[in-house]
Coordinates of C-alpha atoms in Angstrom, one line a residue:
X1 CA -6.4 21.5 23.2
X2 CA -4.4 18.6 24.9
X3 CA -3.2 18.4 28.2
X4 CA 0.3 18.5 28.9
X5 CA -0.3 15.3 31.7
X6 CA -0.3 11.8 30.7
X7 CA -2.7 9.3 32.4
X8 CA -3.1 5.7 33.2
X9 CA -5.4 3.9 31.9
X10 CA -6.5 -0.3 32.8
X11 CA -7.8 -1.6 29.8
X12 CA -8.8 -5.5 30.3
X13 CA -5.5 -5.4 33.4
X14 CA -3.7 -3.7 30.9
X15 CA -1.9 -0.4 32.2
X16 CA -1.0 2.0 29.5
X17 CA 0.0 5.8 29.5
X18 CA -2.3 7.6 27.4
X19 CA 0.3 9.6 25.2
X20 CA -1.8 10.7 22.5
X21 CA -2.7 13.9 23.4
X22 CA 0.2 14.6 23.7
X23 CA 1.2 13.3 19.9
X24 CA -1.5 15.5 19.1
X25 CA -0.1 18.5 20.5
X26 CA 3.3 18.3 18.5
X27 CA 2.6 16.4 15.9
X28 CA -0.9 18.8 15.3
X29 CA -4.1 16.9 14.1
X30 CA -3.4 15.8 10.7
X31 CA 0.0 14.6 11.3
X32 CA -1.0 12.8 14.1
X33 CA -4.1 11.0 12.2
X34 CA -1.0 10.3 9.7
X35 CA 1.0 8.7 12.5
X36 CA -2.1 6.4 13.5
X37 CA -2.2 5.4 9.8
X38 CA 1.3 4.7 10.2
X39 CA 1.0 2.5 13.1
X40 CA -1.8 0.7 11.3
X41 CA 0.5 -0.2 8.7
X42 CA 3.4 -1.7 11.2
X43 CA 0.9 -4.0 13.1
X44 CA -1.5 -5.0 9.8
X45 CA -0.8 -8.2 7.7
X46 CA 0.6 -7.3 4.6
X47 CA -1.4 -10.1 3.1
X48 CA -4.7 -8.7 4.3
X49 CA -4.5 -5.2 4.5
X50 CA -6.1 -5.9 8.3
X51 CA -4.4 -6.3 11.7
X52 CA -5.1 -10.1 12.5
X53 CA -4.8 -12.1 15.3
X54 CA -1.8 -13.4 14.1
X55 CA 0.1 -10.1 13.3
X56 CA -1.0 -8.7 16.4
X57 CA 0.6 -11.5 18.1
X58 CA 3.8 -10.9 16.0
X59 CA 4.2 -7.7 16.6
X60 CA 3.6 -7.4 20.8
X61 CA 7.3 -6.8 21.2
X62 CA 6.7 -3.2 19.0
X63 CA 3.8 -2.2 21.3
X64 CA 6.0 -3.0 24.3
X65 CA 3.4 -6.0 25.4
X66 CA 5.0 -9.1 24.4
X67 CA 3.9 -10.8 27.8
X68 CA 0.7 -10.5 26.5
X69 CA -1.5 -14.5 26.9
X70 CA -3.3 -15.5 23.3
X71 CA -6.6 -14.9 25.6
X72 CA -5.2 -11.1 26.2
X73 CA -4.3 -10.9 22.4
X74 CA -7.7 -12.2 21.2
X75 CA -9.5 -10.1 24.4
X76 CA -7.6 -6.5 22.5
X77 CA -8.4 -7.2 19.1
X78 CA -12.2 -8.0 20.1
X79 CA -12.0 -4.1 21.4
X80 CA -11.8 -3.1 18.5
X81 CA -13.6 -5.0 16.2
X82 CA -17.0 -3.4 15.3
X83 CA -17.8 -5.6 12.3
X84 CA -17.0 -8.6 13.9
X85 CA -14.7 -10.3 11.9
X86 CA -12.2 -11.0 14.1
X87 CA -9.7 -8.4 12.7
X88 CA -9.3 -4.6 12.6
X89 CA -9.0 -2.6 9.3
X90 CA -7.4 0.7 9.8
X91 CA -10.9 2.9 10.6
X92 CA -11.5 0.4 13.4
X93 CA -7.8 0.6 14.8
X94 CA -8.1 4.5 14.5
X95 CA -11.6 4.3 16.2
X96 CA -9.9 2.2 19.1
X97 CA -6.9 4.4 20.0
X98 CA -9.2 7.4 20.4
X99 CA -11.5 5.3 22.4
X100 CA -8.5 3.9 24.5
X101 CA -7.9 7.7 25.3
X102 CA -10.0 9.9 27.2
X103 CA -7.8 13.0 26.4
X104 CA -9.1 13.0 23.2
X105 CA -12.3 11.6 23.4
X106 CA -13.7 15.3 23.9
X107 CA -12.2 17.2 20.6
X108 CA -12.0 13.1 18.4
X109 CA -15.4 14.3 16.6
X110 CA -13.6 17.2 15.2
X111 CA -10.3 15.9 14.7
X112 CA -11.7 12.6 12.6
X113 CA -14.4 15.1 10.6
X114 CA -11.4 16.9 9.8
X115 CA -9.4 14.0 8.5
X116 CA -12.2 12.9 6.9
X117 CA -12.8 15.8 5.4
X118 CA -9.0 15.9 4.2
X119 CA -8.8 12.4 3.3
X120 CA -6.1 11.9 5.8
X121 CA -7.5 8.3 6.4

């Protein structure tokens, strides 16, 4: 499945260890599609149901990254956002982590079919 390694990875200067294969390992895959849900929910606007610019910002201190510039902040969220609405809903946020890790890029197909399949998300 997973390796039991973590990795670096730079994304727009930002170094990150890529954990989630890791989550995916213990928590297994459905749990862990739960936990992304999960951590949708901490960083979205309640307001919008979507994870703006502005609760992004808010919430840097969560992720770990609150030395993050508004440029950096805006630069993240424009990852992510494959409508192009300046905000991510929770498929787009999901879609991103998995991007942001190349442990799971190989087995993601499976893993979101079988959320998908499950409703998980």
């Amino acid at each position: 499945m997973a390796e039991n390694r973590t990795n670096k990875n730079i994304t727009n200067g930002i170094v990150f260890e890529d954990f989630l294969p890791t989550m995916v390992e213990k928590l297994g895959e459905e749990g862990f599609m739960k936990e992304l849900c999960n951590g949708f929910r901490v960083l979205m606007d309640e307001q919008k149901g979507l994870i703006t610019f502005e609760s992004l910002k808010k919430n840097l201190e969560i992720l770990g990254l609150n030395g993050m510039s508004d440029e950096e902040v805006a630069e993240m969220l424009k990852e992510g956002d494959l409508d192009r609405d300046g905000c991510l809903n929770q498929m787009e946020f999901c879609v991103l982590m998995f991007r942001l890790s190349p442990g799971l890029m190989d087995s993601s197909r499976r893993w979101l079919q079988q959320a998908l399949a499950n409703r998980v998300i």
